[in-house]
Amino acid sequence: AQSVTQLDSQVPVFEEAPVELRCNYSSSVSVYLFWYVQYPNQGLQLLLKYLSGSTLVKGINGFEAEFNKSQTSFHLRKPSVHISDTAEYFCAVSIGSGTYKYIFGTGTRLKVLA
Amino acid sequence: EAQVTQNPRYLITVTGKKLTVTCSQNMNHEYMSWYRQDPGLGLRQIYYSMNVEVTDKGDVPEGYKVSRKEKRNFPLILESPSPNQTSLYFCASTLSMRGSSTDTQYFGPGTRLTVL
């Protein structure tokens, strides 16, 4: 069965510091990988996605993620965070064949400190 | 404006009283989905629909029903709500899921449901 693991439930970081939010997945079939962000009291919006090709994916708001097939990881990074990046971040996979489900991780709450 | 709308945004009800949460999208998307969000559990898919009259179970379908009679609408029905269905519910739509799973999901604003 497919699964997504976000080991860090909360990540505090000072403003202008770099951050990495970790995501690992498990799947026996091909998957597509996504990062979504949820600001307080809002729905989710897409940050970036990996479908194929270059393993380094750039998204909105200065975020990027790297797909590592051997480590089954898709970690999200930003070189310098802002207060406005405080939000919850979800890693997700969609199943590439046979079914059309989405599976989300449990989320990582990023808190940027002044 | 392209959007996914949900109604109501907030609902407090009692055990056993049937309710429907509506979801509508104006983007002509084929794929629609319902999720529930609970603290520490992330989002879990309840049901999804590939197109009109085509629906399938997600990971947590028990206690829920859906229908897809029109492309734009995908209501979530709780025939006999119970307190363990207290949660934040999101509807989402995607242009297409024709086996390639390439499309972004667009989420509604959420419905906070409390079942007493």
Coordinates of N, CA and C in Angstrom, one line a residue:
Chain A
A1 N 0.8 -1.2 0.0 CA 0.0 0.0 0.0 C 0.9 1.2 0.0
Q2 N 0.3 2.3 -0.6 CA 1.1 3.6 -0.6 C 0.9 4.3 0.7
S3 N 1.9 5.1 1.0 CA 1.9 5.9 2.2 C 2.8 7.1 2.1
V4 N 2.5 8.1 2.9 CA 3.4 9.3 2.9 C 3.7 9.6 4.3
T5 N 5.0 9.9 4.6 CA 5.4 10.2 6.0 C 6.0 11.5 6.0
Q6 N 5.5 12.4 6.9 CA 6.1 13.6 7.3 C 6.5 13.5 8.7
L7 N 7.8 13.3 9.0 CA 8.2 13.0 10.4 C 8.1 14.1 11.3
D8 N 8.3 15.4 10.8 CA 8.3 16.5 11.6 C 6.9 17.1 11.7
S9 N 6.3 17.1 12.9 CA 5.0 17.7 13.0 C 5.0 19.2 13.1
Q10 N 6.1 19.7 13.7 CA 6.3 21.2 13.8 C 7.8 21.5 13.6
V11 N 8.0 22.6 12.9 CA 9.3 23.1 12.6 C 9.4 24.6 12.9
P12 N 10.0 25.0 14.0 CA 10.2 26.4 14.3 C 11.6 26.9 13.7
V13 N 11.6 28.0 13.1 CA 12.8 28.5 12.4 C 12.7 30.1 12.5
F14 N 13.9 30.7 12.6 CA 14.0 32.1 12.7 C 13.9 32.7 11.2
E15 N 13.3 33.9 11.2 CA 13.2 34.6 9.9 C 14.5 34.7 9.2
E16 N 14.6 34.5 7.9 CA 15.7 34.6 7.1 C 16.6 33.4 7.2
A17 N 16.3 32.4 8.0 CA 17.1 31.2 8.1 C 16.6 30.2 7.0
P18 N 17.4 29.3 6.6 CA 16.9 28.2 5.7 C 16.0 27.2 6.4
V19 N 15.2 26.5 5.6 CA 14.4 25.5 6.2 C 14.3 24.3 5.2
E20 N 14.1 23.1 5.8 CA 13.9 21.9 5.0 C 12.7 21.1 5.7
L21 N 11.7 20.8 5.0 CA 10.6 20.0 5.5 C 10.7 18.7 4.8
R22 N 10.7 17.6 5.6 CA 11.0 16.3 5.1 C 9.7 15.5 4.7
C23 N 9.8 14.8 3.6 CA 8.7 13.9 3.1 C 9.3 12.7 2.5
N24 N 8.8 11.5 3.0 CA 9.2 10.3 2.4 C 7.9 9.5 2.0
Y25 N 8.0 8.7 1.0 CA 6.8 8.0 0.5 C 7.1 6.6 0.3
S26 N 6.1 5.8 0.3 CA 6.2 4.4 0.0 C 5.2 4.0 -1.1
S27 N 5.7 3.4 -2.2 CA 4.8 2.9 -3.2 C 5.4 1.9 -4.1
S28 N 4.6 0.9 -4.5 CA 5.1 -0.1 -5.4 C 4.9 0.2 -6.9
V29 N 4.1 1.3 -7.1 CA 3.9 1.8 -8.5 C 4.3 3.2 -8.6
S30 N 4.3 3.7 -9.8 CA 4.8 5.1 -10.0 C 3.8 6.1 -9.4
V31 N 4.4 7.1 -8.8 CA 3.6 8.1 -8.2 C 4.0 9.5 -8.7
Y32 N 3.1 10.5 -8.5 CA 3.4 11.9 -8.7 C 3.4 12.6 -7.4
L33 N 4.3 13.5 -7.2 CA 4.5 14.1 -5.8 C 4.1 15.6 -5.8
F34 N 3.6 16.0 -4.7 CA 3.1 17.3 -4.6 C 3.4 17.9 -3.2
W35 N 3.6 19.2 -3.1 CA 3.6 19.9 -1.9 C 2.5 20.9 -1.9
Y36 N 1.6 20.9 -0.9 CA 0.6 21.9 -0.7 C 0.8 22.7 0.5
V37 N 0.3 24.0 0.6 CA 0.4 24.8 1.7 C -1.0 25.2 2.2
Q38 N -1.2 25.3 3.5 CA -2.4 25.7 4.0 C -2.2 26.8 5.0
Y39 N -2.6 28.0 4.7 CA -2.5 29.2 5.6 C -3.7 29.1 6.6
P40 N -3.6 29.7 7.7 CA -4.6 29.6 8.7 C -6.0 29.9 8.2
N41 N -6.9 29.0 8.5 CA -8.3 29.2 8.1 C -8.6 29.3 6.6
Q42 N -7.7 28.6 5.9 CA -7.9 28.6 4.4 C -7.8 27.2 3.9
G43 N -8.2 27.0 2.6 CA -8.0 25.7 2.0 C -6.5 25.5 1.6
L44 N -6.3 24.5 0.9 CA -4.9 24.2 0.4 C -4.6 24.7 -0.9
Q45 N -3.4 25.1 -1.2 CA -3.0 25.5 -2.5 C -1.7 24.9 -2.9
L46 N -1.5 24.7 -4.1 CA -0.3 24.0 -4.6 C 0.9 24.8 -4.5
L47 N 2.0 24.3 -4.0 CA 3.3 24.9 -4.0 C 4.1 24.5 -5.2
L48 N 4.2 23.2 -5.4 CA 5.0 22.6 -6.5 C 4.6 21.2 -6.7
K49 N 5.0 20.6 -7.8 CA 4.7 19.2 -8.1 C 5.9 18.6 -8.9
Y50 N 6.1 17.3 -8.7 CA 7.0 16.6 -9.5 C 6.2 15.5 -10.3
L51 N 6.4 15.6 -11.6 CA 5.7 14.6 -12.5 C 6.7 13.7 -13.2
S52 N 7.8 14.3 -13.7 CA 8.8 13.6 -14.4 C 9.9 14.6 -14.7
G53 N 11.0 14.1 -15.3 CA 12.1 15.0 -15.8 C 13.0 15.4 -14.7
S54 N 13.4 16.7 -14.6 CA 14.4 17.1 -13.7 C 13.9 16.9 -12.2
T55 N 14.8 16.4 -11.4 CA 14.4 16.0 -10.1 C 14.4 17.2 -9.1
L56 N 14.9 18.3 -9.6 CA 14.8 19.6 -8.8 C 13.6 20.4 -9.3
V57 N 12.6 20.6 -8.5 CA 11.4 21.3 -8.9 C 11.3 22.6 -8.2
K58 N 11.0 23.7 -8.9 CA 10.9 25.0 -8.3 C 9.4 25.3 -8.2
G59 N 9.0 25.9 -7.1 CA 7.6 26.3 -7.0 C 7.4 27.8 -6.7
I60 N 6.2 28.1 -6.1 CA 5.9 29.5 -5.8 C 6.6 29.9 -4.5
N61 N 6.7 31.2 -4.3 CA 7.1 31.8 -3.1 C 8.6 31.4 -2.7
G62 N 9.4 31.0 -3.7 CA 10.8 30.7 -3.4 C 11.1 29.3 -2.9
F63 N 10.0 28.4 -2.9 CA 10.2 27.0 -2.5 C 10.7 26.2 -3.6
E64 N 11.5 25.1 -3.2 CA 11.9 24.1 -4.2 C 11.9 22.8 -3.5
A65 N 11.9 21.7 -4.3 CA 11.9 20.4 -3.7 C 12.7 19.5 -4.6
E66 N 13.3 18.5 -4.1 CA 14.1 17.5 -4.8 C 13.6 16.1 -4.7
F67 N 13.3 15.5 -5.8 CA 12.8 14.1 -5.9 C 14.1 13.2 -5.8
N68 N 14.1 12.3 -4.9 CA 15.2 11.3 -4.8 C 14.5 9.9 -4.8
K69 N 14.6 9.3 -5.9 CA 14.0 8.0 -6.1 C 14.6 6.9 -5.2
S70 N 15.9 6.9 -5.1 CA 16.5 5.8 -4.3 C 16.2 5.9 -2.8
Q71 N 16.0 7.2 -2.4 CA 15.6 7.4 -1.0 C 14.1 7.6 -0.8
T72 N 13.4 7.5 -1.8 CA 11.9 7.7 -1.9 C 11.6 8.9 -1.0
S73 N 12.2 10.0 -1.4 CA 12.0 11.3 -0.6 C 11.7 12.4 -1.6
F74 N 11.0 13.4 -1.0 CA 10.7 14.6 -1.8 C 10.7 15.8 -0.8
H75 N 11.8 16.2 -0.3 CA 12.0 17.2 0.7 C 11.8 18.6 0.2
L76 N 11.2 19.4 0.9 CA 10.9 20.8 0.5 C 11.9 21.7 1.2
R77 N 12.4 22.7 0.4 CA 13.4 23.6 1.0 C 13.1 25.1 0.6
K78 N 13.6 26.0 1.5 CA 13.6 27.4 1.1 C 14.8 28.0 1.8
P79 N 15.6 28.7 1.0 CA 16.9 29.2 1.5 C 16.7 30.3 2.6
S80 N 15.6 31.0 2.6 CA 15.5 32.1 3.5 C 13.9 32.4 3.7
V81 N 13.5 32.1 4.9 CA 12.0 32.1 5.1 C 11.6 33.5 5.7
H82 N 10.3 33.8 5.5 CA 9.7 35.0 6.0 C 8.6 34.7 6.9
I83 N 8.2 35.7 7.7 CA 7.1 35.5 8.7 C 5.9 34.9 7.9
S84 N 5.7 35.4 6.7 CA 4.5 35.1 6.0 C 4.5 33.6 5.5
D85 N 5.6 32.9 5.7 CA 5.6 31.5 5.3 C 5.1 30.6 6.4
T86 N 4.7 31.2 7.6 CA 4.1 30.4 8.6 C 2.8 29.8 8.2
A87 N 2.7 28.5 8.2 CA 1.6 27.8 7.6 C 1.8 26.3 7.9
E88 N 0.8 25.5 7.4 CA 1.0 24.1 7.5 C 1.3 23.6 6.1
Y89 N 2.2 22.6 6.0 CA 2.7 22.2 4.7 C 2.4 20.7 4.6
F90 N 1.8 20.3 3.5 CA 1.4 18.9 3.3 C 2.1 18.3 2.0
C91 N 2.7 17.2 2.2 CA 3.2 16.4 1.1 C 2.1 15.4 0.6
A92 N 2.0 15.2 -0.7 CA 1.0 14.3 -1.2 C 1.5 13.5 -2.4
V93 N 0.9 12.3 -2.6 CA 1.2 11.6 -3.8 C -0.1 11.2 -4.4
S94 N 0.0 11.2 -5.8 CA -1.2 10.6 -6.5 C -0.7 9.4 -7.2
I95 N -1.5 8.4 -7.3 CA -1.1 7.1 -7.8 C -1.1 7.2 -9.3
G96 N -0.1 6.7 -9.9 CA 0.1 6.9 -11.3 C -0.7 5.9 -12.2
S97 N -1.1 4.8 -11.6 CA -1.8 3.9 -12.5 C -2.7 3.0 -11.7
G98 N -3.8 2.5 -12.3 CA -4.7 1.6 -11.6 C -5.7 2.2 -10.7
T99 N -5.4 3.3 -10.1 CA -6.4 3.9 -9.2 C -6.1 5.4 -9.3
Y100 N -7.0 6.2 -8.8 CA -6.9 7.6 -8.9 C -7.0 8.3 -7.6
K101 N -6.3 7.7 -6.6 CA -6.4 8.3 -5.2 C -5.3 9.3 -5.0
Y102 N -5.5 10.1 -4.0 CA -4.5 11.0 -3.5 C -4.3 10.6 -2.1
I103 N -3.0 10.6 -1.7 CA -2.7 10.3 -0.3 C -1.8 11.4 0.3
F104 N -2.2 12.0 1.4 CA -1.6 13.1 2.0 C -0.8 12.6 3.2
G105 N 0.3 13.3 3.5 CA 1.0 13.2 4.8 C 0.2 13.9 5.9
T106 N 0.7 13.7 7.1 CA 0.0 14.3 8.2 C 0.3 15.8 8.4
G107 N 1.2 16.3 7.6 CA 1.4 17.8 7.7 C 2.6 18.2 8.6
T108 N 3.2 19.3 8.2 CA 4.3 19.9 9.1 C 3.9 21.4 9.3
R109 N 3.8 21.7 10.5 CA 3.5 23.1 10.8 C 4.8 23.9 10.9
L110 N 5.0 24.8 10.0 CA 6.2 25.7 10.0 C 5.8 27.0 10.7
K111 N 6.6 27.3 11.7 CA 6.4 28.5 12.4 C 7.7 29.4 12.3
V112 N 7.6 30.5 11.7 CA 8.7 31.4 11.5 C 8.7 32.4 12.6
L113 N 9.8 32.5 13.2 CA 10.0 33.4 14.4 C 10.7 34.7 14.0
A114 N 10.3 35.8 14.6 CA 11.0 37.1 14.3 C 12.3 37.2 15.1
Chain B
E1 N -14.5 34.1 -11.9 CA -13.4 33.6 -11.2 C -13.5 32.1 -11.0
A2 N -12.4 31.4 -11.3 CA -12.3 29.9 -11.2 C -12.3 29.6 -9.7
Q3 N -13.3 28.8 -9.3 CA -13.3 28.4 -7.8 C -14.1 27.2 -7.5
V4 N -13.8 26.7 -6.3 CA -14.6 25.6 -5.8 C -15.3 26.2 -4.5
T5 N -16.6 26.0 -4.5 CA -17.4 26.5 -3.4 C -18.0 25.4 -2.6
Q6 N -18.1 25.6 -1.3 CA -18.7 24.7 -0.4 C -19.7 25.4 0.5
N7 N -20.8 24.7 0.7 CA -21.8 25.2 1.7 C -22.4 24.1 2.5
P8 N -22.7 24.3 3.8 CA -22.3 25.5 4.5 C -20.8 25.6 4.9
R9 N -20.3 26.7 5.4 CA -19.0 26.8 5.8 C -18.9 26.2 7.3
Y10 N -19.9 26.4 8.0 CA -19.9 25.9 9.4 C -21.3 25.2 9.6
L11 N -21.2 24.1 10.4 CA -22.5 23.4 10.7 C -22.3 22.7 12.0
I12 N -23.3 22.9 12.9 CA -23.4 22.2 14.1 C -24.7 21.4 14.0
T13 N -24.7 20.1 14.3 CA -25.8 19.3 14.2 C -25.8 18.2 15.3
V14 N -26.8 17.4 15.3 CA -26.9 16.4 16.4 C -26.8 15.0 15.7
T15 N -26.5 14.0 16.5 CA -26.3 12.7 16.1 C -27.6 12.2 15.4
G16 N -27.4 11.6 14.2 CA -28.5 10.9 13.5 C -29.3 11.8 12.6
K17 N -29.1 13.1 12.5 CA -29.8 14.0 11.7 C -29.1 14.2 10.3
K18 N -29.7 13.6 9.3 CA -29.1 13.6 8.0 C -28.7 15.0 7.5
L19 N -27.6 15.1 6.9 CA -27.1 16.4 6.4 C -26.4 16.2 5.0
T20 N -26.4 17.3 4.3 CA -25.7 17.3 3.0 C -24.8 18.6 3.0
V21 N -23.5 18.4 2.6 CA -22.6 19.5 2.3 C -22.4 19.6 0.8
T22 N -22.7 20.7 0.3 CA -22.6 20.9 -1.2 C -21.2 21.3 -1.6
C23 N -20.9 20.9 -2.9 CA -19.6 21.3 -3.5 C -19.9 21.6 -4.9
S24 N -19.4 22.7 -5.4 CA -19.6 23.1 -6.8 C -18.3 23.7 -7.3
Q25 N -18.0 23.4 -8.6 CA -16.8 24.0 -9.3 C -17.2 24.5 -10.6
N26 N -16.6 25.6 -11.0 CA -17.0 26.3 -12.3 C -15.9 26.2 -13.3
M27 N -15.0 25.1 -13.2 CA -13.9 25.0 -14.1 C -14.0 23.9 -15.1
N28 N -15.2 23.2 -15.1 CA -15.4 22.1 -16.0 C -14.5 20.9 -15.7
H29 N -14.1 20.8 -14.5 CA -13.2 19.7 -14.1 C -13.9 18.4 -14.1
E30 N -13.2 17.3 -14.5 CA -13.8 16.0 -14.5 C -13.7 15.3 -13.1
Y31 N -12.6 15.5 -12.4 CA -12.3 14.8 -11.2 C -12.6 15.7 -10.0
M32 N -13.4 15.1 -9.0 CA -13.8 15.8 -7.8 C -13.6 14.9 -6.6
S33 N -13.3 15.4 -5.5 CA -12.9 14.6 -4.4 C -13.3 15.3 -3.1
W34 N -13.6 14.5 -2.0 CA -13.9 14.9 -0.7 C -12.8 14.4 0.3
Y35 N -12.4 15.3 1.2 CA -11.4 15.0 2.2 C -11.9 15.4 3.6
R36 N -11.4 14.7 4.6 CA -11.6 15.2 5.9 C -10.2 15.5 6.5
Q37 N -10.1 16.6 7.3 CA -8.9 17.0 7.9 C -9.0 16.9 9.4
D38 N -8.2 16.1 10.1 CA -8.2 16.0 11.5 C -6.8 16.2 12.1
P39 N -6.7 16.8 13.2 CA -5.4 17.1 13.8 C -4.5 15.9 13.9
G40 N -3.3 16.0 13.4 CA -2.4 14.9 13.5 C -2.6 13.8 12.5
L41 N -3.6 13.9 11.7 CA -3.9 12.8 10.7 C -3.8 13.4 9.3
G42 N -3.7 14.7 9.1 CA -3.6 15.3 7.8 C -4.9 15.2 7.1
L43 N -4.9 15.1 5.7 CA -6.1 15.0 4.9 C -6.3 13.5 4.5
R44 N -7.5 13.0 4.7 CA -7.8 11.7 4.2 C -8.9 11.7 3.2
Q45 N -8.7 11.0 2.2 CA -9.7 11.0 1.1 C -10.9 10.2 1.4
I46 N -12.1 10.7 1.3 CA -13.3 10.0 1.6 C -13.9 9.3 0.4
Y47 N -14.2 10.1 -0.6 CA -14.7 9.6 -1.9 C -14.1 10.5 -3.0
Y48 N -14.1 9.9 -4.2 CA -13.7 10.7 -5.4 C -14.6 10.3 -6.5
S49 N -14.6 11.2 -7.5 CA -15.4 10.9 -8.7 C -14.6 11.3 -10.0
M50 N -14.5 10.3 -10.9 CA -13.8 10.5 -12.1 C -14.5 11.3 -13.1
N51 N -15.9 11.3 -13.0 CA -16.7 12.0 -14.0 C -18.2 11.8 -13.6
V52 N -19.1 12.3 -14.3 CA -20.5 12.1 -14.0 C -20.9 10.7 -13.9
E53 N -21.6 10.3 -12.8 CA -22.0 9.0 -12.5 C -20.9 8.0 -12.2
V54 N -19.7 8.4 -12.0 CA -18.5 7.6 -11.7 C -17.9 8.0 -10.4
T55 N -18.1 7.2 -9.3 CA -17.6 7.5 -8.0 C -16.9 6.3 -7.5
D56 N -16.0 6.5 -6.5 CA -15.3 5.4 -5.9 C -14.8 5.8 -4.5
K57 N -14.6 4.8 -3.7 CA -14.2 5.1 -2.3 C -12.7 5.5 -2.2
G58 N -12.5 6.4 -1.3 CA -11.2 6.7 -0.9 C -10.7 5.9 0.3
D59 N -10.0 6.4 1.2 CA -9.5 5.7 2.3 C -10.4 5.6 3.5
V60 N -11.4 6.6 3.7 CA -12.2 6.6 4.8 C -13.7 6.8 4.4
P61 N -14.3 5.9 3.6 CA -15.7 6.2 3.1 C -16.8 5.8 4.1
E62 N -16.5 5.1 5.2 CA -17.6 4.6 6.0 C -18.4 5.8 6.6
G63 N -19.7 5.7 6.5 CA -20.6 6.7 7.1 C -20.9 7.9 6.1
Y64 N -20.4 7.8 4.9 CA -20.6 8.9 3.9 C -21.2 8.3 2.6
K65 N -21.9 9.2 1.9 CA -22.3 8.9 0.6 C -22.0 10.1 -0.3
V66 N -21.9 9.8 -1.6 CA -21.7 10.9 -2.6 C -22.6 10.6 -3.8
S67 N -22.8 11.6 -4.6 CA -23.4 11.4 -5.9 C -22.8 12.4 -6.9
R68 N -22.8 12.1 -8.2 CA -22.3 13.0 -9.2 C -23.2 12.9 -10.4
K69 N -24.3 13.7 -10.2 CA -25.3 13.7 -11.3 C -25.0 14.8 -12.4
E70 N -24.3 15.8 -11.9 CA -23.9 16.8 -12.9 C -22.3 17.0 -12.7
K71 N -21.7 17.5 -13.7 CA -20.3 17.6 -13.7 C -19.8 18.6 -12.7
R72 N -20.5 19.7 -12.4 CA -20.1 20.7 -11.6 C -20.3 20.5 -10.1
N73 N -21.2 19.5 -9.7 CA -21.6 19.4 -8.3 C -21.2 18.0 -7.8
F74 N -20.8 18.0 -6.5 CA -20.4 16.7 -5.9 C -20.7 16.8 -4.4
P75 N -22.0 16.6 -4.1 CA -22.4 16.7 -2.7 C -22.0 15.5 -1.8
L76 N -21.7 15.8 -0.6 CA -21.3 14.8 0.4 C -22.5 14.7 1.4
I77 N -22.9 13.4 1.6 CA -24.1 13.2 2.4 C -23.7 12.3 3.6
L78 N -24.2 12.8 4.7 CA -24.1 12.0 5.9 C -25.5 11.6 6.4
E79 N -25.8 10.3 6.1 CA -27.2 9.8 6.4 C -27.5 9.9 7.9
S80 N -26.5 9.5 8.7 CA -26.8 9.4 10.1 C -25.5 9.8 10.8
P81 N -25.2 11.1 10.9 CA -23.9 11.6 11.5 C -23.7 11.1 12.9
S82 N -22.4 10.9 13.2 CA -22.0 10.5 14.5 C -20.9 11.5 15.0
P83 N -20.7 11.6 16.3 CA -19.7 12.5 16.8 C -18.3 12.3 16.2
N84 N -17.9 11.1 15.8 CA -16.6 10.8 15.2 C -16.5 11.4 13.8
Q85 N -17.6 11.9 13.3 CA -17.5 12.6 12.0 C -17.3 14.1 12.1
T86 N -17.2 14.6 13.4 CA -16.8 16.0 13.6 C -15.4 16.2 13.0
S87 N -15.3 17.2 12.1 CA -14.1 17.3 11.3 C -14.2 18.6 10.4
L88 N -13.1 18.9 9.8 CA -13.0 19.9 8.8 C -13.0 19.2 7.4
Y89 N -14.0 19.5 6.6 CA -14.1 18.8 5.3 C -13.8 19.8 4.1
F90 N -13.0 19.2 3.2 CA -12.6 19.9 2.0 C -13.1 19.2 0.7
C91 N -13.6 19.9 -0.2 CA -13.9 19.5 -1.5 C -12.8 20.0 -2.4
A92 N -12.4 19.2 -3.4 CA -11.4 19.6 -4.4 C -11.7 19.1 -5.8
S93 N -11.2 19.8 -6.8 CA -11.5 19.4 -8.2 C -10.2 19.4 -8.9
T94 N -10.1 18.6 -10.0 CA -8.9 18.5 -10.8 C -9.4 18.4 -12.3
L95 N -8.7 19.0 -13.2 CA -9.2 18.9 -14.6 C -9.4 17.5 -15.1
S96 N -8.4 16.6 -14.9 CA -8.5 15.3 -15.4 C -7.6 14.4 -14.6
M97 N -8.0 13.1 -14.5 CA -7.1 12.1 -13.9 C -7.1 10.9 -14.8
R98 N -6.8 11.1 -16.1 CA -6.9 10.0 -17.1 C -5.7 9.1 -17.0
G99 N -5.4 8.6 -15.8 CA -4.3 7.7 -15.6 C -2.9 8.4 -15.5
S100 N -2.9 9.7 -15.8 CA -1.6 10.3 -15.7 C -1.4 11.1 -14.4
S101 N -2.5 11.4 -13.7 CA -2.4 12.0 -12.4 C -1.5 13.3 -12.4
T102 N -1.7 14.1 -13.5 CA -0.8 15.2 -13.6 C -1.3 16.5 -13.1
D103 N -2.6 16.5 -12.7 CA -3.2 17.8 -12.5 C -3.3 18.2 -11.1
T104 N -3.2 19.5 -10.9 CA -3.3 20.1 -9.6 C -4.7 20.1 -9.1
Q105 N -4.8 19.8 -7.8 CA -6.1 19.9 -7.2 C -6.4 21.3 -6.7
Y106 N -7.6 21.8 -6.9 CA -8.1 23.1 -6.4 C -9.1 22.8 -5.3
F107 N -8.8 23.4 -4.2 CA -9.5 23.1 -3.0 C -10.6 24.2 -2.7
G108 N -11.7 23.8 -2.1 CA -12.7 24.7 -1.6 C -12.2 25.3 -0.2
P109 N -13.0 26.2 0.3 CA -12.6 26.8 1.6 C -12.7 26.0 2.8
G110 N -13.5 24.9 2.7 CA -13.7 24.0 3.9 C -15.0 24.2 4.6
T111 N -15.5 23.1 5.2 CA -16.7 23.1 6.0 C -16.4 22.5 7.3
R112 N -16.6 23.3 8.4 CA -16.3 22.8 9.7 C -17.6 22.2 10.3
L113 N -17.6 20.9 10.5 CA -18.8 20.2 10.9 C -18.6 19.7 12.4
T114 N -19.6 20.0 13.2 CA -19.6 19.5 14.6 C -20.8 18.7 14.8
V115 N -20.7 17.4 15.2 CA -21.8 16.6 15.5 C -21.9 16.3 17.0
L116 N -23.0 16.7 17.6 CA -23.1 16.6 19.0 C -23.8 15.3 19.4

